[in-house]
Amino acid sequence: MVGPEGETVTQRASTGGLPSDGVIDATLEEVHARYHGLDDGEVADYIPVLAEADPRWFGLSLIESAGTVHEVGDVDTEFSIQSISKAFVFALVCQSRSSELVHERVGVNNTGLAFNSVMAVELNDGKPLNSMVNAGAIATTALMPGTTSAEKWENIRSGLSRFAGRPLRLDGRVYESEMTTNQRNKALARLLESYGRIITDPLDTVDIYTRQCSLQVTAHDLAVMGATLADGGINPLTGRQVVSAEVARDTLALLASCGMYENSGEWLFEIGLPAKSGVSGGIVAIAPGKGALGTFSPRVDAAGNSVRGQRACFHLSRALGLNLFASNAVAQRVREGR
Ligand code: DON
């Protein structure tokens, strides 16, 4: 259960535009004040450097497709993007190769298992099932264009920077820390190799994957990156087309089914938005045609999703009418001549 027990937030309809700037700003302030004291969850420590994060950090950014920025709290604090990179690397690979290729080689169905599951690969004849879990993300990174590992890495770094609208930098400490503790990802890459599912060097591919996860972003960056997917692939702040409208659509479809790991169904049921989380505490949630939310707070639940971030998205989705599935009864209004 993501939503707060016993607390109701009136669901506005998703059809139509966003509420006024004043309503959005006041709602962001209210949500920040309501959840900044929530101390459920733990700061991730399986990548040792992540444990240094201050659990009090809490930032909320909402950027409209038209480019208007609404923010409260720690929206300029940098943290490593972690699994949220998977969504944008998927989009870049679909753009440079094709969505069909990723569909066929990696898959687009939820595993129903944890993000680092080995069993999910074993149960499916070596097919990782989707690009949002670690095995599928490693297989997707392997498809990134580039003749050398350095070139593939630069294509990822510059591609994610175009989504953010600014040059993103590697957090060397996070990268080093993860490289000493990522035996499981190396094992997943070897397993994929044994099934003939990746043909690039498995350990080099894990190295690039670990670099992509170590790029530093802020809650503001996540909202810009998400708003780019919300607006047919055009970055609302730079005006630059980063991916095609078709790729943006395909990425959002995948995020809706797989972005929150084994909790994706529950997330879609309660919040109704395509989204992606990272274990360092970030969440990006996208309202197609309207904009995106970037949230950051380091305490995560057992699935690796930020606790305050999920609560904030739950509240904002309802209060701002973001849920894709919420509609008003137009037919009745037409019949009554209103
Ligand atoms: O591969 C890993 O385990 C990390 N680099 C990323 C995991 C992650 O963010 C899971 N998210 N909730």
XYZ file of C-alpha atoms and ligand atoms in Angstrom:
350
model
C 0.000 0.000 0.000
C 1.510 3.297 -1.120
C -1.259 5.653 -0.091
C -1.556 6.803 3.511
C -4.029 4.694 5.469
C -7.121 6.495 6.632
C -6.298 9.631 4.687
C -8.307 10.645 1.646
C -7.284 13.024 -1.080
C -10.051 14.035 -3.462
C -9.333 12.688 -6.953
C -9.507 15.384 -9.624
C -10.053 14.186 -13.183
C -7.022 13.730 -15.401
C -8.697 15.017 -18.546
C -7.957 18.663 -19.379
C -4.980 20.723 -18.251
C -3.180 21.282 -14.973
C -4.666 23.501 -12.243
C -3.443 27.114 -11.954
C 0.136 27.920 -10.894
C -1.130 29.043 -7.490
C -2.910 25.747 -6.845
C 0.128 23.724 -7.926
C 2.528 25.745 -5.735
C 0.249 25.570 -2.695
C -0.282 21.809 -3.138
C 3.463 21.145 -3.434
C 4.066 23.142 -0.232
C 1.294 21.263 1.565
C 2.601 17.842 0.483
C 6.177 18.736 1.451
C 5.049 19.901 4.889
C 2.861 16.834 5.367
C 5.490 14.186 4.615
C 8.844 15.730 5.543
C 8.626 14.159 9.000
C 7.803 10.669 7.701
C 10.670 8.393 8.771
C 9.561 5.003 7.415
C 12.053 3.051 5.289
C 15.841 2.917 5.361
C 18.618 4.656 3.453
C 20.100 2.031 1.078
C 23.519 0.768 2.145
C 24.215 -2.216 -0.121
C 26.232 0.293 -2.171
C 28.274 1.580 0.820
C 28.581 5.264 -0.209
C 24.783 5.622 -0.514
C 24.526 5.201 3.283
C 26.102 8.676 3.666
C 22.903 10.335 2.382
C 21.089 12.598 4.848
C 17.689 10.948 5.496
C 16.135 14.407 6.030
C 16.610 15.439 2.390
C 13.260 15.930 0.667
C 12.719 17.758 -2.619
C 9.704 17.991 -4.935
C 9.819 19.403 -8.447
C 6.970 19.613 -10.949
C 7.798 20.856 -14.425
C 5.032 21.470 -16.887
C 5.310 20.465 -20.552
C 5.161 24.165 -21.357
C 8.261 24.668 -19.193
C 6.854 26.279 -16.015
C 8.793 25.109 -12.940
C 7.236 24.521 -9.489
C 9.551 23.398 -6.680
C 9.888 23.009 -2.934
C 12.619 21.664 -0.627
C 15.928 20.028 -1.592
C 15.510 20.175 -5.364
C 19.146 21.125 -6.063
C 20.799 18.401 -3.955
C 22.769 16.023 -6.173
C 22.476 12.252 -5.823
C 23.287 9.321 -8.096
C 20.487 8.576 -10.537
C 20.770 4.773 -10.062
C 17.934 2.783 -11.667
C 16.196 5.857 -13.061
C 18.949 5.853 -15.708
C 17.422 2.618 -17.058
C 14.369 4.476 -18.399
C 16.438 6.997 -20.344
C 19.000 4.510 -21.644
C 16.057 2.399 -22.866
C 14.741 5.464 -24.726
C 18.164 6.204 -26.263
C 18.580 2.592 -27.445
C 15.052 2.577 -28.921
C 15.883 5.831 -30.680
C 19.218 4.733 -32.134
C 18.337 1.087 -32.830
C 14.558 0.433 -32.584
C 11.857 -0.217 -30.020
C 11.095 -3.519 -31.780
C 14.670 -4.698 -31.286
C 14.554 -4.042 -27.524
C 11.097 -5.614 -27.356
C 12.389 -8.760 -29.032
C 15.811 -9.058 -27.306
C 14.965 -7.896 -23.789
C 11.158 -7.881 -23.453
C 8.491 -5.572 -22.009
C 6.754 -7.663 -19.344
C 7.081 -7.353 -15.573
C 9.110 -10.080 -13.837
C 7.038 -9.917 -10.638
C 10.365 -10.330 -8.855
C 12.969 -8.050 -7.257
C 15.064 -5.703 -9.396
C 18.220 -7.806 -9.015
C 16.609 -11.238 -9.362
C 18.687 -14.050 -10.860
C 15.697 -16.389 -10.718
C 13.711 -14.187 -13.145
C 16.376 -14.810 -15.797
C 16.533 -18.542 -15.074
C 12.754 -18.929 -15.219
C 12.568 -17.339 -18.676
C 15.254 -19.142 -20.640
C 17.712 -16.311 -20.186
C 15.361 -13.575 -21.417
C 15.549 -10.724 -18.888
C 11.869 -9.713 -19.532
C 12.259 -5.931 -19.296
C 14.842 -3.124 -19.369
C 13.923 -1.773 -15.907
C 15.336 -4.670 -13.852
C 19.106 -5.041 -13.554
C 19.498 -8.000 -15.959
C 17.372 -6.296 -18.630
C 19.100 -2.963 -18.098
C 22.519 -4.576 -18.582
C 21.221 -6.235 -21.783
C 19.862 -2.858 -22.937
C 23.110 -1.019 -22.186
C 24.857 -3.694 -24.295
C 22.728 -2.529 -27.270
C 23.891 1.101 -26.974
C 25.665 2.236 -30.154
C 29.452 2.750 -29.994
C 32.461 0.846 -31.293
C 34.311 0.970 -27.949
C 33.134 0.925 -24.320
C 34.316 4.534 -23.979
C 32.174 5.548 -26.943
C 29.097 3.719 -25.610
C 29.569 5.386 -22.224
C 29.927 8.836 -23.796
C 26.764 8.232 -25.850
C 24.901 7.422 -22.637
C 26.324 10.371 -20.684
C 25.618 12.879 -23.439
C 22.183 11.363 -24.147
C 21.054 11.586 -20.515
C 22.478 15.122 -20.405
C 20.234 16.087 -23.342
C 17.261 14.794 -21.362
C 18.351 16.888 -18.333
C 19.247 19.924 -20.434
C 22.655 20.254 -18.759
C 25.913 18.239 -18.727
C 25.617 15.410 -16.183
C 28.773 14.284 -14.342
C 29.821 10.943 -12.917
C 29.975 10.630 -9.117
C 33.317 8.805 -8.935
C 32.858 7.755 -5.301
C 29.505 6.099 -5.991
C 30.925 4.384 -9.082
C 33.966 3.024 -7.169
C 31.787 1.955 -4.249
C 29.344 0.055 -6.470
C 32.129 -1.550 -8.517
C 33.510 -3.184 -5.374
C 30.123 -4.577 -4.302
C 28.334 -5.430 -7.584
C 29.225 -9.110 -7.822
C 25.555 -9.897 -8.370
C 25.313 -7.652 -11.450
C 28.507 -9.220 -12.798
C 26.954 -12.648 -12.230
C 23.765 -11.532 -14.043
C 25.846 -10.352 -17.012
C 27.719 -13.668 -17.142
C 24.398 -15.514 -16.951
C 23.039 -13.475 -19.892
C 26.249 -14.260 -21.791
C 25.808 -17.990 -21.088
C 22.360 -17.808 -22.712
C 23.748 -15.862 -25.696
C 21.619 -12.860 -24.673
C 24.520 -10.381 -24.723
C 27.371 -10.516 -27.180
C 29.425 -7.606 -25.806
C 31.979 -8.246 -23.051
C 29.818 -8.830 -19.932
C 32.133 -7.159 -17.421
C 32.734 -4.136 -19.645
C 28.964 -3.832 -20.023
C 28.477 -3.909 -16.235
C 31.146 -1.206 -15.975
C 29.170 1.062 -18.354
C 25.896 0.203 -16.589
C 27.463 1.117 -13.208
C 28.684 4.426 -14.655
C 25.214 5.282 -15.963
C 23.786 4.582 -12.474
C 26.433 6.894 -10.940
C 25.505 10.021 -12.911
C 24.632 12.875 -10.555
C 21.182 14.430 -10.836
C 18.790 16.523 -8.744
C 15.013 16.318 -8.260
C 14.834 19.263 -10.674
C 16.788 17.288 -13.308
C 14.448 14.312 -12.908
C 11.426 16.529 -13.520
C 13.042 18.002 -16.669
C 13.940 14.517 -17.925
C 10.412 13.252 -17.228
C 8.781 16.334 -18.771
C 10.746 15.571 -21.952
C 8.994 12.199 -22.113
C 5.680 13.911 -21.285
C 5.951 16.189 -24.296
C 6.692 13.946 -27.267
C 10.440 13.781 -26.562
C 11.056 17.558 -26.569
C 12.932 18.996 -23.584
C 10.651 21.775 -22.239
C 13.571 23.946 -21.099
C 15.963 23.632 -24.066
C 13.322 23.081 -26.760
C 15.504 20.301 -28.162
C 14.014 17.050 -29.550
C 15.837 14.348 -27.557
C 13.875 11.306 -28.785
C 10.912 10.895 -31.123
C 7.318 11.070 -29.914
C 7.000 7.320 -30.654
C 10.002 6.471 -28.476
C 8.668 8.705 -25.673
C 5.350 6.835 -25.912
C 7.035 3.406 -25.840
C 9.161 4.400 -22.852
C 6.117 5.546 -20.885
C 4.269 2.317 -21.693
C 7.169 0.304 -20.305
C 7.412 2.485 -17.201
C 3.711 1.978 -16.527
C 4.121 -1.801 -16.381
C 7.666 -2.175 -15.007
C 8.999 1.126 -13.612
C 8.287 0.390 -9.945
C 9.473 -3.231 -10.099
C 7.211 -5.843 -8.511
C 5.079 -3.018 -7.054
C 4.255 -1.590 -10.495
C 0.661 -2.885 -10.513
C -0.046 -1.480 -7.081
C 1.579 1.829 -8.071
C -0.507 2.107 -11.249
C -3.666 1.226 -9.335
C -3.078 3.872 -6.684
C -1.213 6.616 -8.551
C -2.002 5.977 -12.214
C 1.213 7.337 -13.752
C 4.222 5.830 -15.552
C 7.184 6.222 -13.192
C 10.699 5.061 -12.385
C 12.452 4.884 -9.056
C 16.081 4.584 -7.981
C 17.494 3.104 -4.795
C 19.245 6.383 -3.867
C 15.781 7.915 -3.322
C 14.704 9.498 -6.594
C 11.394 9.019 -8.400
C 10.286 10.450 -11.728
C 6.546 10.243 -12.489
C 5.220 11.402 -15.832
C 1.805 12.833 -16.749
C 1.738 12.658 -20.585
C 0.919 16.017 -22.152
C 1.058 17.782 -18.795
C 4.515 17.454 -17.242
C 6.477 15.426 -14.735
C 7.266 15.129 -11.053
C 10.810 14.640 -9.800
C 11.021 13.675 -6.130
C 14.001 12.958 -3.905
C 14.150 11.523 -0.399
C 16.655 8.806 0.509
C 14.662 6.440 2.750
C 13.430 3.533 0.589
C 11.095 0.575 1.151
C 11.918 -3.113 0.647
C 11.398 -2.876 -3.135
C 13.859 0.054 -3.314
C 11.291 2.846 -3.795
C 11.487 6.132 -1.822
C 8.833 6.172 0.915
C 8.250 9.928 1.045
C 8.478 10.147 -2.745
C 5.736 7.570 -3.174
C 3.480 9.327 -0.666
C 4.073 12.665 -2.351
C 3.247 11.213 -5.790
C 0.092 9.603 -4.413
C -1.128 12.902 -3.017
C -0.093 15.056 -5.989
C -1.541 12.643 -8.537
C -4.952 12.989 -6.913
C -4.899 16.632 -5.919
C -3.568 17.877 -9.277
C -5.590 15.497 -11.484
C -2.599 13.615 -12.886
C -3.914 10.020 -12.709
C -4.215 8.829 -16.336
C -7.339 6.822 -15.611
C -9.434 9.479 -13.859
C -12.164 11.037 -15.999
C -15.266 13.190 -15.608
C -18.648 11.975 -16.854
C -18.883 13.995 -20.081
C -21.774 11.919 -21.490
C -24.035 12.858 -18.622
C -23.178 16.565 -18.913
C -23.925 16.466 -22.653
C -27.277 14.733 -22.042
C -28.193 17.358 -19.450
C -27.099 20.183 -21.780
C -24.486 21.514 -19.326
O 22.451 -2.092 -10.012
C 22.092 -1.657 -8.919
O 21.808 -2.408 -8.006
C 22.025 -0.163 -8.731
N 23.004 0.501 -9.536
C 20.672 0.375 -9.096
C 19.558 -0.281 -8.324
C 18.369 0.558 -8.124
O 18.368 1.770 -8.194
C 17.169 -0.180 -7.691
N 16.112 0.725 -7.401
N 15.250 0.995 -6.815
